C-alpha positions as protocol buffer text, in pm:
chain_id: "A"
residue {
  index: 1
  type: MET
  ca { x: 13 y: -3 z: -13 }
}
residue {
  index: 2
  type: THR
  ca { x: 115 y: 347 z: -73 }
}
residue {
  index: 3
  type: GLU
  ca { x: 148 y: 649 z: 178 }
}
residue {
  index: 4
  type: PRO
  ca { x: -131 y: 915 z: 147 }
}
residue {
  index: 5
  type: ARG
  ca { x: -43 y: 1204 z: -67 }
}
residue {
  index: 6
  type: THR
  ca { x: -12 y: 1519 z: 143 }
}
residue {
  index: 7
  type: GLU
  ca { x: 22 y: 1756 z: -149 }
}
residue {
  index: 8
  type: PRO
  ca { x: -224 y: 1800 z: -427 }
}
residue {
  index: 9
  type: ALA
  ca { x: -99 y: 1640 z: -771 }
}
residue {
  index: 10
  type: PRO
  ca { x: 37 y: 1875 z: -1042 }
}
residue {
  index: 11
  type: ALA
  ca { x: -249 y: 1976 z: -1293 }
}
residue {
  index: 12
  type: ASP
  ca { x: -64 y: 1789 z: -1563 }
}
residue {
  index: 13
  type: ALA
  ca { x: 3 y: 1474 z: -1397 }
}
residue {
  index: 14
  type: PRO
  ca { x: -146 y: 1151 z: -1570 }
}
residue {
  index: 15
  type: PHE
  ca { x: -480 y: 983 z: -1465 }
}
residue {
  index: 16
  type: THR
  ca { x: -420 y: 684 z: -1236 }
}
residue {
  index: 17
  type: TYR
  ca { x: -712 y: 477 z: -1386 }
}
residue {
  index: 18
  type: ARG
  ca { x: -814 y: 379 z: -1746 }
}
residue {
  index: 19
  type: GLU
  ca { x: -1171 y: 480 z: -1734 }
}
residue {
  index: 20
  type: VAL
  ca { x: -1116 y: 852 z: -1734 }
}
residue {
  index: 21
  type: GLY
  ca { x: -1462 y: 1029 z: -1841 }
}
residue {
  index: 22
  type: ALA
  ca { x: -1668 y: 689 z: -1829 }
}
residue {
  index: 23
  type: THR
  ca { x: -1881 y: 821 z: -1546 }
}
residue {
  index: 24
  type: ARG
  ca { x: -2019 y: 1113 z: -1736 }
}
residue {
  index: 25
  type: LEU
  ca { x: -2258 y: 943 z: -1946 }
}
residue {
  index: 26
  type: GLY
  ca { x: -2468 y: 625 z: -1926 }
}
residue {
  index: 27
  type: PRO
  ca { x: -2405 y: 349 z: -1683 }
}
residue {
  index: 28
  type: LEU
  ca { x: -2118 y: 353 z: -1458 }
}
residue {
  index: 29
  type: PRO
  ca { x: -1824 y: 127 z: -1542 }
}
residue {
  index: 30
  type: ARG
  ca { x: -1802 y: -232 z: -1343 }
}
residue {
  index: 31
  type: GLY
  ca { x: -1704 y: -187 z: -1001 }
}
residue {
  index: 32
  type: TYR
  ca { x: -1787 y: 188 z: -969 }
}
residue {
  index: 33
  type: ARG
  ca { x: -2048 y: 351 z: -742 }
}
residue {
  index: 34
  type: HIS
  ca { x: -2203 y: 656 z: -691 }
}
residue {
  index: 35
  type: LEU
  ca { x: -2086 y: 861 z: -387 }
}
residue {
  index: 36
  type: PHE
  ca { x: -2281 y: 1151 z: -246 }
}
residue {
  index: 37
  type: HIS
  ca { x: -2156 y: 1331 z: 31 }
}
residue {
  index: 38
  type: THR
  ca { x: -2257 y: 1663 z: 184 }
}
residue {
  index: 39
  type: ALA
  ca { x: -2068 y: 1860 z: 457 }
}
residue {
  index: 40
  type: ARG
  ca { x: -2157 y: 2202 z: 601 }
}
residue {
  index: 41
  type: ILE
  ca { x: -1835 y: 2415 z: 589 }
}
residue {
  index: 42
  type: GLY
  ca { x: -1971 y: 2721 z: 715 }
}
residue {
  index: 43
  type: ARG
  ca { x: -2204 y: 3005 z: 626 }
}
residue {
  index: 44
  type: GLY
  ca { x: -2221 y: 3320 z: 432 }
}
residue {
  index: 45
  type: ARG
  ca { x: -2006 y: 3478 z: 163 }
}
residue {
  index: 46
  type: PRO
  ca { x: -1666 y: 3450 z: 361 }
}
residue {
  index: 47
  type: ALA
  ca { x: -1724 y: 3058 z: 409 }
}
residue {
  index: 48
  type: PHE
  ca { x: -1796 y: 3040 z: 35 }
}
residue {
  index: 49
  type: GLU
  ca { x: -1498 y: 3247 z: -77 }
}
residue {
  index: 50
  type: ALA
  ca { x: -1292 y: 3034 z: 161 }
}
residue {
  index: 51
  type: ALA
  ca { x: -1399 y: 2706 z: 11 }
}
residue {
  index: 52
  type: GLY
  ca { x: -1251 y: 2819 z: -326 }
}
């Protein structure tokens, strides 16, 4: 197992999976599942701006 990444990957880093874009249309590729997650990160314009 690899160590978790502590820095974001560069924007030009290659993808680490073959199915790039396959979840965009139609059924998901075999083994993929939808993930829905919400979290409150704050309220108001300052929180919105801080979220990026």
